[in-house]
mmCIF file of C-alpha atoms in Angstrom:
data_model
loop_
_atom_site.group_PDB
_atom_site.id
_atom_site.type_symbol
_atom_site.label_atom_id
_atom_site.label_comp_id
_atom_site.label_asym_id
_atom_site.label_seq_id
_atom_site.Cartn_x
_atom_site.Cartn_y
_atom_site.Cartn_z
ATOM 1 C CA GLY A 256 0.079 -0.084 -0.125
ATOM 2 C CA THR A 257 0.744 3.535 -0.114
ATOM 3 C CA LEU A 258 1.531 6.008 2.515
ATOM 4 C CA THR A 259 -2.062 7.590 2.385
ATOM 5 C CA ASN A 260 -3.694 3.911 2.452
ATOM 6 C CA SER A 261 -1.462 3.372 5.866
ATOM 7 C CA MET A 262 -2.554 6.935 7.523
ATOM 8 C CA TYR A 263 -6.248 6.048 6.595
ATOM 9 C CA THR A 264 -5.830 2.479 8.344
ATOM 10 C CA LEU A 265 -4.019 3.846 11.511
ATOM 11 C CA PHE A 266 -6.985 6.542 11.708
ATOM 12 C CA GLU A 267 -9.706 3.550 11.410
ATOM 13 C CA VAL A 268 -7.699 1.806 13.876
ATOM 14 C CA MET A 269 -8.212 4.781 16.140
ATOM 15 C CA ILE A 270 -11.874 5.304 15.836
ATOM 16 C CA GLY A 271 -12.137 1.568 16.482
ATOM 17 C CA ASP A 272 -13.075 0.481 12.817
ATOM 18 C CA VAL A 273 -11.425 -3.029 13.204
ATOM 19 C CA VAL A 274 -12.670 -4.499 9.860
ATOM 20 C CA ALA A 275 -9.615 -3.095 7.891
ATOM 21 C CA VAL A 276 -7.386 -4.344 10.288
ATOM 22 C CA ARG A 277 -8.677 -7.940 10.474
ATOM 23 C CA ARG A 278 -7.820 -8.316 6.770
ATOM 24 C CA ILE A 279 -4.253 -7.190 7.480
ATOM 25 C CA PHE A 280 -3.744 -9.054 10.259
ATOM 26 C CA LYS A 281 -5.074 -12.207 8.333
ATOM 27 C CA TYR A 282 -2.449 -11.772 5.444
ATOM 28 C CA ARG A 283 0.409 -10.429 7.697
ATOM 29 C CA PRO A 284 -0.300 -11.283 11.834
ATOM 30 C CA ARG A 285 3.237 -10.180 12.844
ATOM 31 C CA LEU A 286 1.962 -6.300 12.266
ATOM 32 C CA VAL A 287 -0.305 -6.738 15.355
ATOM 33 C CA VAL A 288 2.860 -5.459 17.448
ATOM 34 C CA GLY A 289 2.879 -2.441 15.497
ATOM 35 C CA PHE A 290 -0.764 -1.737 15.798
ATOM 36 C CA VAL A 291 -0.927 -2.361 19.401
ATOM 37 C CA ALA A 292 2.269 -0.532 20.148
ATOM 38 C CA PHE A 293 0.589 2.478 17.778
ATOM 39 C CA ILE A 294 -2.870 2.367 19.946
ATOM 40 C CA VAL A 295 -1.098 2.652 23.138
ATOM 41 C CA VAL A 296 1.438 5.104 22.218
ATOM 42 C CA THR A 297 -1.399 7.189 20.450
ATOM 43 C CA ASN A 298 -3.779 6.781 23.763
ATOM 44 C CA CYS A 299 -1.150 7.692 26.044
ATOM 45 C CA GLY A 300 -0.132 10.940 24.297
ATOM 46 C CA LEU A 301 -3.713 12.047 23.786
ATOM 47 C CA LEU A 302 -4.452 11.232 27.638
ATOM 48 C CA ASN A 303 -1.410 13.125 28.296
ATOM 49 C CA VAL A 304 -2.387 16.482 26.380
ATOM 50 C CA MET A 305 -5.897 16.166 28.273
ATOM 51 C CA VAL A 306 -4.782 15.791 31.800
ATOM 52 C CA GLY A 307 -2.184 18.515 30.768
ATOM 53 C CA VAL A 308 -4.920 20.788 29.549
ATOM 54 C CA ILE A 309 -7.131 20.272 32.792
ATOM 55 C CA CYS A 310 -4.500 20.842 35.097
ATOM 56 C CA GLU A 311 -3.335 23.986 33.735
ATOM 57 C CA LYS A 312 -6.888 25.200 33.710
ATOM 58 C CA MET A 313 -7.606 24.077 37.531
ATOM 59 C CA LEU A 314 -4.219 25.942 38.497
ATOM 60 C CA ALA A 315 -5.487 29.161 36.711
ATOM 61 C CA ALA A 316 -8.846 28.828 38.507
ATOM 62 C CA ALA A 317 -6.983 28.221 41.867
ATOM 63 C CA THR A 318 -4.827 31.184 41.219
ATOM 64 C CA GLN A 319 -7.915 33.537 40.539
ATOM 65 C CA ARG A 320 -9.668 32.343 43.310
ATOM 66 C CA VAL A 321 -6.741 33.027 45.750
ATOM 67 C CA GLU A 322 -6.162 36.739 43.998
ATOM 68 C CA LYS A 323 -9.873 37.289 44.302
ATOM 69 C CA MET A 324 -10.140 36.029 48.462
ATOM 70 C CA ALA A 325 -6.969 38.529 48.726
ATOM 71 C CA GLN A 326 -8.743 41.685 47.138
ATOM 72 C CA GLU A 327 -11.837 40.520 49.174
ATOM 73 C CA LYS A 328 -9.758 40.440 52.451
ATOM 74 C CA ILE A 329 -8.079 44.058 51.688
ATOM 75 C CA GLU A 330 -11.485 45.388 50.727
ATOM 76 C CA GLN A 331 -12.849 44.067 54.192
ATOM 77 C CA GLN A 332 -10.324 45.289 56.072
ATOM 78 C CA ARG A 333 -10.496 48.764 54.548
ATOM 79 C CA LEU A 334 -14.059 48.794 55.182
ATOM 80 C CA GLU A 335 -13.350 47.952 59.183
ATOM 81 C CA MET A 336 -10.952 50.841 59.312
ATOM 82 C CA VAL A 337 -13.681 53.034 57.644
ATOM 83 C CA VAL A 338 -15.927 52.083 60.471
ATOM 84 C CA LEU A 339 -13.389 52.259 63.544
ATOM 85 C CA HIS A 340 -12.656 55.680 62.321
ATOM 86 C CA ASP A 341 -16.357 56.761 62.017
ATOM 87 C CA ILE A 342 -16.951 55.307 65.608
ATOM 88 C CA PHE A 343 -13.652 57.190 67.046
ATOM 89 C CA ASN A 344 -15.104 60.330 65.683
ATOM 90 C CA GLU A 345 -18.380 59.866 67.075
ATOM 91 C CA ALA A 346 -17.356 58.968 70.371
ATOM 92 C CA ASP A 347 -14.750 62.215 70.728
ATOM 93 C CA GLU A 348 -17.764 64.411 72.231
ATOM 94 C CA ASP A 349 -14.815 66.932 72.986
ATOM 95 C CA LYS A 350 -13.410 66.908 69.259
ATOM 96 C CA SER A 351 -9.600 66.697 70.987
ATOM 97 C CA GLY A 352 -8.842 64.264 68.533
ATOM 98 C CA LYS A 353 -8.099 61.983 71.633
ATOM 99 C CA LEU A 354 -10.369 59.367 73.313
ATOM 100 C CA SER A 355 -10.693 58.924 76.820
ATOM 101 C CA LEU A 356 -11.629 55.799 78.496
ATOM 102 C CA ASP A 357 -15.163 57.221 79.658
ATOM 103 C CA GLU A 358 -15.662 58.376 75.855
ATOM 104 C CA PHE A 359 -14.867 54.799 74.726
ATOM 105 C CA LEU A 360 -17.012 53.029 77.457
ATOM 106 C CA LYS A 361 -19.843 55.568 76.479
ATOM 107 C CA ILE A 362 -19.726 54.668 72.772
ATOM 108 C CA CYS A 363 -19.793 50.973 73.432
ATOM 109 C CA GLU A 364 -22.872 51.233 75.294
ATOM 110 C CA ARG A 365 -24.487 52.035 71.752
ATOM 111 C CA PRO A 366 -26.022 48.739 70.200
ATOM 112 C CA ASP A 367 -24.830 49.493 66.636
ATOM 113 C CA VAL A 368 -21.345 49.912 68.004
ATOM 114 C CA ARG A 369 -21.566 46.841 69.930
ATOM 115 C CA ASN A 370 -22.573 44.790 66.610
ATOM 116 C CA CYS A 371 -19.591 46.775 64.951
ATOM 117 C CA PHE A 372 -17.347 45.529 67.554
ATOM 118 C CA ASP A 373 -18.786 41.849 67.569
ATOM 119 C CA GLU A 374 -18.338 41.849 63.570
ATOM 120 C CA LEU A 375 -14.773 42.547 64.237
ATOM 121 C CA LYS A 376 -14.565 39.698 66.674
ATOM 122 C CA LEU A 377 -13.835 42.292 69.770
ATOM 123 C CA PRO A 378 -16.527 41.524 72.140
ATOM 124 C CA VAL A 379 -17.619 45.150 74.132
ATOM 125 C CA SER A 380 -21.074 43.927 75.473
ATOM 126 C CA ARG A 381 -20.286 44.221 78.936
ATOM 127 C CA GLU A 382 -18.147 47.117 80.643
ATOM 128 C CA PRO A 383 -15.140 44.861 81.798
ATOM 129 C CA LEU A 384 -14.521 43.969 78.157
ATOM 130 C CA ALA A 385 -14.840 47.319 76.816
ATOM 131 C CA ARG A 386 -12.403 48.565 79.679
ATOM 132 C CA ARG A 387 -10.313 45.702 78.919
ATOM 133 C CA LEU A 388 -9.951 46.207 75.239
ATOM 134 C CA PHE A 389 -9.562 50.111 75.896
ATOM 135 C CA GLU A 390 -6.434 49.076 78.112
ATOM 136 C CA VAL A 391 -5.017 46.719 75.274
ATOM 137 C CA LEU A 392 -5.300 49.520 72.822
ATOM 138 C CA ASP A 393 -4.001 52.245 74.851
ATOM 139 C CA ASP A 394 -0.576 50.691 75.227
ATOM 140 C CA ASP A 395 1.337 53.769 76.032
ATOM 141 C CA GLU A 396 -0.837 53.826 79.049
ATOM 142 C CA THR A 397 -1.473 57.637 78.726
ATOM 143 C CA GLY A 398 -5.334 56.978 79.580
ATOM 144 C CA GLU A 399 -5.988 58.537 75.750
ATOM 145 C CA LEU A 400 -6.087 57.177 72.521
ATOM 146 C CA GLU A 401 -5.346 59.310 69.670
ATOM 147 C CA LEU A 402 -6.873 58.248 66.008
ATOM 148 C CA GLU A 403 -3.597 56.996 64.550
ATOM 149 C CA GLU A 404 -2.955 54.783 67.741
ATOM 150 C CA PHE A 405 -6.515 53.798 67.793
ATOM 151 C CA MET A 406 -6.066 52.659 64.025
ATOM 152 C CA GLN A 407 -2.949 50.826 64.148
ATOM 153 C CA ARG A 408 -3.758 49.037 67.596
ATOM 154 C CA PHE A 409 -6.731 47.619 66.011
ATOM 155 C CA ALA A 410 -4.821 46.697 62.707
ATOM 156 C CA LEU A 411 -2.523 44.791 64.639
ATOM 157 C CA MET A 412 -5.212 43.170 66.780
ATOM 158 C CA LYS A 413 -6.760 42.074 63.511
ATOM 159 C CA ARG A 414 -3.584 40.936 62.177
ATOM 160 C CA ALA A 415 -2.806 38.604 65.262
#
């Protein structure tokens, strides 16, 4: 036969048409080894390509998911800082730019502020808890929190 006929016969083998192959094996039984080797190598190659494509797509999807989660976390942290900034400004009744223990305890009595702190996983539902949180935030022990100190300490606590 010709090269074209040989290629067509191999194509028939790959699609499962065994009629042509039976005729060849009838006259040349030694070609069985070549056909079996061709089928094995071709199938392994096709499977290897398919697995490679699937793995590449899964890796790309996982990378996108991780990036999306990181962006969502950054956005969540930004929103938390905005909320904390608003709470600080509302609590600073004398507009001194500093928050005293009394101002902090007073703002922590409000249900909406308690809910905000609960969402941040910082319970202030009872006065001792609020007082302890203030003490932790006031690491220089001045009895007052400046806005920058307030925000930095909350950021540190959220990372821990």
